[in-house]
mmCIF file of C-alpha atoms and ligand atoms in Angstrom:
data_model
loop_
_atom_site.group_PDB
_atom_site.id
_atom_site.type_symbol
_atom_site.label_atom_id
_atom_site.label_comp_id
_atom_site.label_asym_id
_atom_site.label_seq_id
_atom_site.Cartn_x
_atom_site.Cartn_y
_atom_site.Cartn_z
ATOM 1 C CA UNK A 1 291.373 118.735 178.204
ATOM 2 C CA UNK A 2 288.907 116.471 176.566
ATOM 3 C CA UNK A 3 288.723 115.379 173.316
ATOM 4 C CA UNK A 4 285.571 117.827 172.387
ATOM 5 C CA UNK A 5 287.133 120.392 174.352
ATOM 6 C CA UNK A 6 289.908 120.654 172.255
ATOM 7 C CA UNK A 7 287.826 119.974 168.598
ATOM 8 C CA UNK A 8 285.966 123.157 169.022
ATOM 9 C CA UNK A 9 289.156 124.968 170.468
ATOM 10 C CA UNK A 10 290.892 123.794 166.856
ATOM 11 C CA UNK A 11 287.436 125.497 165.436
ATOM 12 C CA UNK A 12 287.647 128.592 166.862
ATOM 13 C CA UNK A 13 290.844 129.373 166.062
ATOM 14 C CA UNK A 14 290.148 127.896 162.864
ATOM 15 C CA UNK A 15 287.114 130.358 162.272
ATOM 16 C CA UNK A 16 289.383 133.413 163.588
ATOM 17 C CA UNK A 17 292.110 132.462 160.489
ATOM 18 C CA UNK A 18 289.068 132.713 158.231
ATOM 19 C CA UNK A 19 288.041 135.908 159.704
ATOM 20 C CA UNK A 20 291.219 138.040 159.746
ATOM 21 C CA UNK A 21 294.633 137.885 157.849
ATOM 22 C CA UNK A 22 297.566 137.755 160.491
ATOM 23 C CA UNK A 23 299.284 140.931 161.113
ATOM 24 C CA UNK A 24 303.147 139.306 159.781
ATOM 25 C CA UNK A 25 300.993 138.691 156.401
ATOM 26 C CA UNK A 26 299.821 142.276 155.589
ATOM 27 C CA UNK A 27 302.106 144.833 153.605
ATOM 28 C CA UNK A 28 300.973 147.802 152.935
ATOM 29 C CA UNK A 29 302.655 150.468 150.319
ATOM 30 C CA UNK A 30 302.587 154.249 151.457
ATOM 31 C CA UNK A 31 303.360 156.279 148.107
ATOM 32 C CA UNK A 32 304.057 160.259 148.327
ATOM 33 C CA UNK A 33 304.478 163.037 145.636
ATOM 34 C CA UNK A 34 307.593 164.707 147.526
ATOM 35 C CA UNK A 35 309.748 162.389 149.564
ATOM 36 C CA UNK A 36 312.039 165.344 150.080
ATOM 37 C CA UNK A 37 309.583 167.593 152.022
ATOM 38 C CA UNK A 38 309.597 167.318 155.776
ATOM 39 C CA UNK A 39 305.669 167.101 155.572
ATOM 40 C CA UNK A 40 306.046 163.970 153.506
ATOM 41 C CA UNK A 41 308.905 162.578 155.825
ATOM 42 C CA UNK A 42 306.849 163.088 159.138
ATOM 43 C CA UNK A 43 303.742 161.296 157.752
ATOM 44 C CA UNK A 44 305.930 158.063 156.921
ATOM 45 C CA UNK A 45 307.678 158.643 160.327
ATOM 46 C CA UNK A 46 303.842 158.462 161.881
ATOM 47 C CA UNK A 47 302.846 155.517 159.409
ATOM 48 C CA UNK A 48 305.939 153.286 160.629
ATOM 49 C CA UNK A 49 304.788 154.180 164.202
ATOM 50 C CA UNK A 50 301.536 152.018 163.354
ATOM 51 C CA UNK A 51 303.299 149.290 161.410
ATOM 52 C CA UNK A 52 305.196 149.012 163.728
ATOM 53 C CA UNK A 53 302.740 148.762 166.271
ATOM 54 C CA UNK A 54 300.770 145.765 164.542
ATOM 55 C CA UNK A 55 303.408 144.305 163.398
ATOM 56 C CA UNK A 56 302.903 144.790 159.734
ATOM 57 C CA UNK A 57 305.100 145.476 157.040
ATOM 58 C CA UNK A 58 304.982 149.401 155.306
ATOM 59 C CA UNK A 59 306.736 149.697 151.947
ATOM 60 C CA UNK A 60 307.688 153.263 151.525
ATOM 61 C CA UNK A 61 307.397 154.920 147.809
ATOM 62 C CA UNK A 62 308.540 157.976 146.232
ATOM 63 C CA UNK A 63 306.335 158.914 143.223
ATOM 64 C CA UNK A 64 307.156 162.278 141.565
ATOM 65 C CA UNK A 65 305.553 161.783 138.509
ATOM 66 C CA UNK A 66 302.959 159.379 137.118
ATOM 67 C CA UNK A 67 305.196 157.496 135.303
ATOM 68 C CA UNK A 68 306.540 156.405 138.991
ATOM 69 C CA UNK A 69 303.135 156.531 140.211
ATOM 70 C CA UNK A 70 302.093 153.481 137.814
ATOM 71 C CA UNK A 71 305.311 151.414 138.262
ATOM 72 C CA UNK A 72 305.028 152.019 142.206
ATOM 73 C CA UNK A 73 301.604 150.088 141.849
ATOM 74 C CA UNK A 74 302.564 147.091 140.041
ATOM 75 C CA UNK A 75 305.661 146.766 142.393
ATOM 76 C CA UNK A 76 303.111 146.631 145.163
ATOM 77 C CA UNK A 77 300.781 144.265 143.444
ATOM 78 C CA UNK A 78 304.263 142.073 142.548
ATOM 79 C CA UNK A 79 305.602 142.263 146.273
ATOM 80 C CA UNK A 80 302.403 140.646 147.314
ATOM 81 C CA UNK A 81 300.806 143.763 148.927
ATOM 82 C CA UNK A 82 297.632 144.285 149.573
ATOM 83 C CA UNK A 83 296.519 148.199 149.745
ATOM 84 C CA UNK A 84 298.446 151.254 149.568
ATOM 85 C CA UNK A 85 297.570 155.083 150.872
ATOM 86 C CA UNK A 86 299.141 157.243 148.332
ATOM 87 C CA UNK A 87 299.628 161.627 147.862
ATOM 88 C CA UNK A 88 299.734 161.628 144.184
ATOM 89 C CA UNK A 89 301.723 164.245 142.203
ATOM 90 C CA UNK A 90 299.023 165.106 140.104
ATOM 91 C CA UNK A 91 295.011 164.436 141.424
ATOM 92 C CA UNK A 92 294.298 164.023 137.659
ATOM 93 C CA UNK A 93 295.728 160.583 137.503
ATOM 94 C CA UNK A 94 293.062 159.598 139.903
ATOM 95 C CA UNK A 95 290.762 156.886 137.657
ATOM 96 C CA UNK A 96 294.236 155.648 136.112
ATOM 97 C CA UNK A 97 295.323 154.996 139.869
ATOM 98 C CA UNK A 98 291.947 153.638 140.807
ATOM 99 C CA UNK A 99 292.414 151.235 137.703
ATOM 100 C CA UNK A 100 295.849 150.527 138.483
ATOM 101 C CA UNK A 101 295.085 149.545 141.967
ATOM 102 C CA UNK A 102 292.170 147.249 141.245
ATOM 103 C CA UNK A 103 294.567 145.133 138.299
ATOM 104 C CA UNK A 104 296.590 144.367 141.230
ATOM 105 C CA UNK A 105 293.819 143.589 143.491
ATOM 106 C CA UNK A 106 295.531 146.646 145.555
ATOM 107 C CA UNK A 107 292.874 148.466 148.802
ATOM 108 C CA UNK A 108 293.615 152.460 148.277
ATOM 109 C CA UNK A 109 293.358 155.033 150.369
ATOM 110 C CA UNK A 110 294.438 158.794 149.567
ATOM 111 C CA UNK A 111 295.696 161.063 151.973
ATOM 112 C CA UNK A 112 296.172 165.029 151.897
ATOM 113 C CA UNK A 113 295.374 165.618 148.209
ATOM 114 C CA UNK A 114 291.927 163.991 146.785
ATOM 115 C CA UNK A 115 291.722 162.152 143.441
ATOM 116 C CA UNK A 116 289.435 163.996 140.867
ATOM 117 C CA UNK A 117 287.605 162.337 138.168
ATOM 118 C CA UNK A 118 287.869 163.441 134.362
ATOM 119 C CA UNK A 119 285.753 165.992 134.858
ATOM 120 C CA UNK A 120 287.223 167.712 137.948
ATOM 121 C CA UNK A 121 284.600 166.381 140.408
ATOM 122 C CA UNK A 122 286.474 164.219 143.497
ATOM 123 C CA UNK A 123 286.691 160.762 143.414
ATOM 124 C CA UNK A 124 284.172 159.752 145.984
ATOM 125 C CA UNK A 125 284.453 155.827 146.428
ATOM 126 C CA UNK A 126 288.333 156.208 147.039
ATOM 127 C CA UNK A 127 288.855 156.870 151.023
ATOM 128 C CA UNK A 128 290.514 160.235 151.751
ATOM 129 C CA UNK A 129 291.731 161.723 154.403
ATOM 130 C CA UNK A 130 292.466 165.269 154.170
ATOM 131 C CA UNK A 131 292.947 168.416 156.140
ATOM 132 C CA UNK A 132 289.614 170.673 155.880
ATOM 133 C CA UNK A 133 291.359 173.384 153.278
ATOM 134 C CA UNK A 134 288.673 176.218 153.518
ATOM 135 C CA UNK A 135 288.588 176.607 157.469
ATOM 136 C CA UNK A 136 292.644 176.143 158.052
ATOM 137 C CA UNK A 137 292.556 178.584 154.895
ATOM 138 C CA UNK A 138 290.678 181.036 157.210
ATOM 139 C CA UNK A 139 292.908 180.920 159.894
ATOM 140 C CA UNK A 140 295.349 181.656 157.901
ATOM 141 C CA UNK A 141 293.724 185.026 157.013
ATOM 142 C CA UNK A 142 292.309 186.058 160.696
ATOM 143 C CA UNK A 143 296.123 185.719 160.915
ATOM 144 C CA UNK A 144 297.084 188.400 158.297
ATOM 145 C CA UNK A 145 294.522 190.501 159.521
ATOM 146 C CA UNK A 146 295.478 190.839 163.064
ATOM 147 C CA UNK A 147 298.779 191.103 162.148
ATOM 148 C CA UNK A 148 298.217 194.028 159.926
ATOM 149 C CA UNK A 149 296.262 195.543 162.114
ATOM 150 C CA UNK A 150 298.439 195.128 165.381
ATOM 151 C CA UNK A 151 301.160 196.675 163.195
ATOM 152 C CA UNK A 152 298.308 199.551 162.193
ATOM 153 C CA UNK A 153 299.434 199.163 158.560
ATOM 154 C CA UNK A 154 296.791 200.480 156.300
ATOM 155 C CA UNK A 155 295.612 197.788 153.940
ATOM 156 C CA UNK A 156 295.562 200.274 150.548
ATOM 157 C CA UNK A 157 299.676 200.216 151.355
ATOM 158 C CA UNK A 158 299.875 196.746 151.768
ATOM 159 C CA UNK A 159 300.360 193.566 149.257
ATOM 160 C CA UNK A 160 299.114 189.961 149.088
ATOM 161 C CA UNK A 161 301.458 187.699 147.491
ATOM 162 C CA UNK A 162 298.952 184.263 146.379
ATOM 163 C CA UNK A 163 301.268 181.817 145.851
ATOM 164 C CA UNK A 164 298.955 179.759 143.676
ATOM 165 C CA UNK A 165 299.242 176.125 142.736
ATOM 166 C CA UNK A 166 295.378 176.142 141.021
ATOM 167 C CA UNK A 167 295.397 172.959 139.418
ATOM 168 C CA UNK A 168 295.322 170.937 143.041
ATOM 169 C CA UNK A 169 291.883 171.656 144.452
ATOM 170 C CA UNK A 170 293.164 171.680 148.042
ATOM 171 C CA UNK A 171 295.776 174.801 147.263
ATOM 172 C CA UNK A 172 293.003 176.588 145.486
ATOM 173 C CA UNK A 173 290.454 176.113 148.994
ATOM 174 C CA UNK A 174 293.808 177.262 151.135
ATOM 175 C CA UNK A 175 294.547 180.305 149.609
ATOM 176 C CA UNK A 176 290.971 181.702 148.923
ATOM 177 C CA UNK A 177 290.247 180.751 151.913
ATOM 178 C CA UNK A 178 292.716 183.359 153.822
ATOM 179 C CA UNK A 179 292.345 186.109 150.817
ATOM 180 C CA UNK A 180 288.384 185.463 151.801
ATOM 181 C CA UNK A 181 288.737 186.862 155.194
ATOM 182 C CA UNK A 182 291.293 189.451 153.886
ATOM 183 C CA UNK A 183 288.673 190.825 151.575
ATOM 184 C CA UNK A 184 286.200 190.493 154.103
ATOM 185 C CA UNK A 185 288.490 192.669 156.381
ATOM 186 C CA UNK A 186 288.836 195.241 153.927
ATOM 187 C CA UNK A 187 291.470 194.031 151.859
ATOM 188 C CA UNK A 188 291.685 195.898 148.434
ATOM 189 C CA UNK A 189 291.255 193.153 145.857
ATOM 190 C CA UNK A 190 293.595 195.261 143.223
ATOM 191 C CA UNK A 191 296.251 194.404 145.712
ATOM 192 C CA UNK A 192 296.452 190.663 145.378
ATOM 193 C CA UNK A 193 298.428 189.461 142.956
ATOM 194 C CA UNK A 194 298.875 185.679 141.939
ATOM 195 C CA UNK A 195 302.099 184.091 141.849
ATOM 196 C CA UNK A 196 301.938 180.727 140.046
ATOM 197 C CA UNK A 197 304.139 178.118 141.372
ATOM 198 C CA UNK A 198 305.351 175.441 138.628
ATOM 199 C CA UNK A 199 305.901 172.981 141.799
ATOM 200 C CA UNK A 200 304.986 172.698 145.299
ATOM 201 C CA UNK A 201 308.352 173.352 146.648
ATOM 202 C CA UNK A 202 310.246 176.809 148.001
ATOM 203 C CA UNK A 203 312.825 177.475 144.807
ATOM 204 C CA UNK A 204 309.472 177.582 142.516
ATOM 205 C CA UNK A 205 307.330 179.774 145.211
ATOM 206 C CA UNK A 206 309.966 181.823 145.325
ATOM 207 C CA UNK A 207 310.715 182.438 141.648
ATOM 208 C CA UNK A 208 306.870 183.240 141.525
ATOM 209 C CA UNK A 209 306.952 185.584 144.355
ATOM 210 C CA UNK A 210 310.192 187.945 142.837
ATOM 211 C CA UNK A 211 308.296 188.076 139.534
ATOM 212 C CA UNK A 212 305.552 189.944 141.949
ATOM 213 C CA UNK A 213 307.860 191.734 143.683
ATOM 214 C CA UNK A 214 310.208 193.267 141.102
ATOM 215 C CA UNK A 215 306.661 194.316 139.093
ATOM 216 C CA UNK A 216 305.110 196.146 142.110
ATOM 217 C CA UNK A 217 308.221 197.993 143.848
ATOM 218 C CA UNK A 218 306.492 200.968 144.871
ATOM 219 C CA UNK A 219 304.449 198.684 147.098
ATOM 220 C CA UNK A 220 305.992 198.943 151.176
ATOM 221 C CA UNK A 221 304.142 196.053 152.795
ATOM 222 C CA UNK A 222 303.126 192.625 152.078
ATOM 223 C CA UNK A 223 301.600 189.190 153.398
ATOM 224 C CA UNK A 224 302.174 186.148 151.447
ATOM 225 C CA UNK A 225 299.547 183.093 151.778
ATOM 226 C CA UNK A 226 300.202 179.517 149.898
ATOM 227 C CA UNK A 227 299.032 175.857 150.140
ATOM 228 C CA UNK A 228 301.618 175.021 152.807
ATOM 229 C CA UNK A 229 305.233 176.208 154.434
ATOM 230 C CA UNK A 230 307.184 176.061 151.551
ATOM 231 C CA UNK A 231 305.265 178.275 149.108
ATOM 232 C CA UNK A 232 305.310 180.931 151.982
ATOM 233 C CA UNK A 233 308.522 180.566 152.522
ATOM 234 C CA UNK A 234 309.709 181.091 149.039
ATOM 235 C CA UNK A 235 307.921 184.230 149.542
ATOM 236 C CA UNK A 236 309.533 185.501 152.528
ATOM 237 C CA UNK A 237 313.048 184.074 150.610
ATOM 238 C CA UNK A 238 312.218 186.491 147.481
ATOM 239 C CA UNK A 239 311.084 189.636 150.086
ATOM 240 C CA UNK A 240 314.386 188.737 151.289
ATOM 241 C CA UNK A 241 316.301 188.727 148.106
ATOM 242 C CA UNK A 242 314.755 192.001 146.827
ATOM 243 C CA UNK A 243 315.862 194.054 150.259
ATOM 244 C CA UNK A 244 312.132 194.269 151.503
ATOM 245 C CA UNK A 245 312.863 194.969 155.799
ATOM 246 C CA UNK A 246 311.843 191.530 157.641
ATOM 247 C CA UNK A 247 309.237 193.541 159.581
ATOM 248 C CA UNK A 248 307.621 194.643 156.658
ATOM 249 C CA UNK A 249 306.141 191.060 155.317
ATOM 250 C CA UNK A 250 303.928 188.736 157.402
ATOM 251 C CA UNK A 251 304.224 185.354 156.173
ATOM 252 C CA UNK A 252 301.949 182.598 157.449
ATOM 253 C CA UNK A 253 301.944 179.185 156.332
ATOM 254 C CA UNK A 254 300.503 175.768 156.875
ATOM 255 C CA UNK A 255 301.578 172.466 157.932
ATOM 256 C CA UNK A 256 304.340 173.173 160.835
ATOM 257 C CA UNK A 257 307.006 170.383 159.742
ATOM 258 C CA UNK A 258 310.785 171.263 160.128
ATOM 259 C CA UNK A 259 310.652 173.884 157.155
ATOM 260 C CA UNK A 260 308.437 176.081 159.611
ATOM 261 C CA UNK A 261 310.464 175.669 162.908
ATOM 262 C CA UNK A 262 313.433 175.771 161.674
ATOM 263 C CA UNK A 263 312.534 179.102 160.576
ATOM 264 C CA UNK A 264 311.418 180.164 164.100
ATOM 265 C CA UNK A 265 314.766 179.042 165.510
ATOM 266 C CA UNK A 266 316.781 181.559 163.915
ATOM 267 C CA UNK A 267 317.702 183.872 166.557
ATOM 268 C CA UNK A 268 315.735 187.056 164.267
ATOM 269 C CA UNK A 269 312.627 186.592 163.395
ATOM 270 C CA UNK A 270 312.161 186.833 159.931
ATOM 271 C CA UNK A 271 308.860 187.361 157.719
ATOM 272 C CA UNK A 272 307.918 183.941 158.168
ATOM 273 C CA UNK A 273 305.311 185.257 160.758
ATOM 274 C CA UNK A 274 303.309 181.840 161.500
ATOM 275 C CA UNK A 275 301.990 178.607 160.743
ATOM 276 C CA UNK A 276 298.974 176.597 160.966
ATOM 277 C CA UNK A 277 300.008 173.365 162.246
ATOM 278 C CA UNK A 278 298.268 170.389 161.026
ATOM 279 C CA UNK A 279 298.840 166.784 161.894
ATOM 280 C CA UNK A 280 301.232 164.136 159.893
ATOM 281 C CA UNK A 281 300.644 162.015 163.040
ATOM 282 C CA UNK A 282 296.825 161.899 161.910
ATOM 283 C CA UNK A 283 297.353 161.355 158.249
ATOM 284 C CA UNK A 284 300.567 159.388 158.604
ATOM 285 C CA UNK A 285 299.545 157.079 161.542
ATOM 286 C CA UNK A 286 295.882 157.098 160.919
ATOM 287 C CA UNK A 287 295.765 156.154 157.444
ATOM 288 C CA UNK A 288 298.035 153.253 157.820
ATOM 289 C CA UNK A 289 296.250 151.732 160.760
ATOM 290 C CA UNK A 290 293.340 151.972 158.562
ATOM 291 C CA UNK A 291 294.506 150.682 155.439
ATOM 292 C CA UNK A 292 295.467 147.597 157.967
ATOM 293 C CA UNK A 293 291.943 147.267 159.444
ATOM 294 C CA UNK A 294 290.628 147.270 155.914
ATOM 295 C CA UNK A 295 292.989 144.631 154.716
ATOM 296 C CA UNK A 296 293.482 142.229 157.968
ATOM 297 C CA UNK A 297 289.439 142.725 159.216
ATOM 298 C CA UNK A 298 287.455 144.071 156.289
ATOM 299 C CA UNK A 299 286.987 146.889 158.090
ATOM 300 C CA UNK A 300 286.684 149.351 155.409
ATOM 301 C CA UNK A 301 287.504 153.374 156.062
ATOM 302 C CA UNK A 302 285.536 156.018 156.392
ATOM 303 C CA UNK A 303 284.780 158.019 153.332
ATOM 304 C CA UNK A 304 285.921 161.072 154.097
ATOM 305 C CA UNK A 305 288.069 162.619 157.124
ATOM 306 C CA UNK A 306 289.167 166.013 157.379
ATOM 307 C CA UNK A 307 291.540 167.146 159.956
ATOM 308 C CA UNK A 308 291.678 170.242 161.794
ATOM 309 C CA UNK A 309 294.931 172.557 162.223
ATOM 310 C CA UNK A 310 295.902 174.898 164.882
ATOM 311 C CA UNK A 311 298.142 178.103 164.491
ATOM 312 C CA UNK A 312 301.368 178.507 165.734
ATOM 313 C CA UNK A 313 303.892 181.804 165.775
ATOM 314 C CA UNK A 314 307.477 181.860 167.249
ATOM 315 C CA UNK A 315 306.433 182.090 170.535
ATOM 316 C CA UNK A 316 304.107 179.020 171.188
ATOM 317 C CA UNK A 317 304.878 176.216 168.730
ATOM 318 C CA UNK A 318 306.598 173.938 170.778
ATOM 319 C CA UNK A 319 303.159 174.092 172.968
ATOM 320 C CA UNK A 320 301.031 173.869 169.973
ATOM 321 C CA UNK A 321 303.532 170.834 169.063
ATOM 322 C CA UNK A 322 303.292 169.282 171.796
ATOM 323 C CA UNK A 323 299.289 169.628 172.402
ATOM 324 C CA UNK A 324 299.052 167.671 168.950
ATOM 325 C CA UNK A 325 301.431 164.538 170.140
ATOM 326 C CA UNK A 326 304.316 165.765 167.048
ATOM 327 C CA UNK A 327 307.253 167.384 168.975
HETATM 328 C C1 GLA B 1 299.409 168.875 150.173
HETATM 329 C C2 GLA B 1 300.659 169.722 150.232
HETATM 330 C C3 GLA B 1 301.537 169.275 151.394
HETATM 331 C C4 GLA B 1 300.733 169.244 152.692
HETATM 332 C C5 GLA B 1 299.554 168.352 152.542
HETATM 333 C C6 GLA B 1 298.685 168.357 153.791
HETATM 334 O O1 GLA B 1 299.732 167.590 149.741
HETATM 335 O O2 GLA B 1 301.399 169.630 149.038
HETATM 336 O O3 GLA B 1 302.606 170.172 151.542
HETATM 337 O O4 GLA B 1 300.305 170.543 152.989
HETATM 338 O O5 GLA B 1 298.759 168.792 151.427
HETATM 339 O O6 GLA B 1 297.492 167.647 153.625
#
C-alpha cells in the first residue's frame, strides 16, 4: 500500500473515532422501582440481551425509594457512565432526576412510568417509552364484559373491584380505561368500588381488595381490574380468602410476566381469568439499544413510544407468548 494510501486510511478511521464512542467504552445504568417483580426482572433480562449484543456494559439498579433513586445516579455518574433508562418509584421525582442526571452529565431515558413535572403535566423532553395505558385499559374491559356476559351474569349482581394506585398517571389511564367500557356496557357505576393500593405489589392489592369485600358481602359476583398482574391478583387472593367460589370472580390483568402464568399453570383455574400481555422485550431491549445509539452515535430517541399489548387467557398464552418473541 502506498504511502497516501495508507495516510487517508489512518484518517478515516481517525474521523470514525471522532464520530462514535466504541461499544467496550459505553456503560449504561438501567434503574427500576421493583427489582422483585417478574415485570422488572424480564425487562433487565431483555436489556442484557442488547448489551450483550453490542458489546456494552449495563449496570443494573434497584431504586425503591428516592433516596436510592438519587444515590443510584451519582454512582452512575462516578462509575463513568454515560446515560441510564430508569422506572422511578415515584413520577414526582421527575425534575429532581432530570437535575440529577444532567450534574453527572448522565443521557436519560424513562421507561413504563413517565416523569411529571411539579405541576402534574409529563415531562416532555425526557424520552419515554411506555405501554399506551388507555387502549390496553380497554381491552381489559371488552374482557370483563364478554366474560360476564358468556357467563349471563346480570351486571346489577355483579362487583368491580378498582384496584387503584391514582397517584401514577399510567394506573389511573389502565383502570378507567376497562371501567370505561364496563360503563359503556351497562355497568352500574354504584357497583365499583375503589380499592387503594399503598404499593404496587399483591400483599397491598390484596389488603385493599378484602377491605371491599368484607364491606359489600351481600354482593355474589365480581371482576377486579388494576394497573398490572399483581394488583389483580391480590384481588383474586382476597376473593379467595373471604370463600368467594373461583367461578364467581373474573380477574384480568396486564403485563403477562411469571406472576400471570404461573397462575394459569395451576391445574384449576382460578379467578385470575386473563391477562393483557405487553412486551418487556420492547421496553427492556429497546430502550437499552437506544440509550446506546444515543450515547455511542448521537442518535438521540424518539420522544415518545407507546407499545401495544395483546390478551391472553389460560388457553392461548404460550401462543400469545410466543407471537411476541418472550416465551
Ligand atoms: C408500571 C407497573 C409495572 C408494569 C409497567 C409496564 O411500571 O408498575 O408493573 O405494568 O408499568 O409499563
Amino acid at each position: 500500500m502506498g504511502m497516501f494510501k495508507k495516510a487517508l486510511l489512518a484518517g478515516a478511521v481517525l474521523l470514525m473515532a471522532a464520530g462514535s464512542t466504541l461499544a467496550a467504552d459505553v456503560k449504561i445504568g438501567f434503574i427500576v422501582k421493583q427489582p422483585e417483580e417478574p415485570w422488572f426482572q424480564d425487562e433487565w433480562k431483555f436489556a442484557d440481551v442488547a448489551a450483550k449484543e453490542k458489546g456494552f456494559t449495563l449496570v443494573k439498579i434497584g431504586a425503591e425509594d428516592g433516596e436510592k433513586v438519587q444515590s443510584a445516579i451519582d454512582n452512575l455518574g462516578a462509575q463513568g457512565a454515560q446515560g441510564f433508562i430508569i422506572c422511578t418509584p415515584d413520577v414526582k421525582l421527575g425534575p429532581g432526576i432530570v437535575a440529577k442526571a444532567a450534574a453527572n452529565d448522565l443521557k436519560v431515558m424513562t421507561v413504563d412510568d413517565r416523569l411529571v413535572n411539579a405541576d402534574g403535566s409529563p415531562i416532555e423532553d425526557v424520552p419515554h417509552m411506555g405501554i399506551s395505558a388507555t387502549k390496553i385499559g380497554e381491552a381489559v374491559g371488552q374482557t370483563l364484559v364478554d366474560e360476564i356476559k358468556k357467563r349471563g351474569w346480570d351486571m346489577k349482581d355483579v362487583g368491580a373491584i378498582r384496584v387503584s394506585y391514582d397517584q401514577l398517571p399510567t394506573a389511573v389511564d389502565r383502570v378507567d380505561g376497562a371501567l370505561s367500557v364496563l360503563k359503556a356496557a351497562g355497568f352500574p357505576e354504584a357497583n365499583i368500588f375503589d380499592a387503594p393500593q399503598a404499593k404496587t405489589d399483591t400483599e397491598a392489592a390484596l389488603n385493599a381488595a378484602t377491605v371491599v369485600l368484607n364491606k359489600n358481602a351481600a354482593i355474589k359476583h365480581w371482576v377486579a381490574v388494576g394497573l398490572n398482574d399483581e394488583a389483580v391478583l391480590g384481588a383474586v387472593r382476597a376473593s379467595e380468602t373471604v370463600g368467594i367460589p373461583a367461578d364467581s370472580m373474573i380477574g384480568v390483568g396486564i403485563g403477562g410476566a411469571d406472576s400471570a402464568i404461573n397462575e394459569f399453570k395451576k391445574p384449576t383455574p382460578t379467578g385470575f381469568f386473563g391477562t393483557v400481555i405487553i412486551s418487556p422485550k420492547r421496553h427492556g431491549y429497546e430502550t437499552a439499544l437506544n440509550m446506546y445509539e444515543w450515547v455511542a452515535n448521537e442518535k438521540e430517541p424518539e420522544k415518545l413510544i407507546l407499545t401495544a399489548g395483546q390478551l391472553a387467557l389460560r388457553d392461548n398464552y404460550e401462543a400469545v407468548r410466543k407471537d411476541l418473541g418472550i416465551e
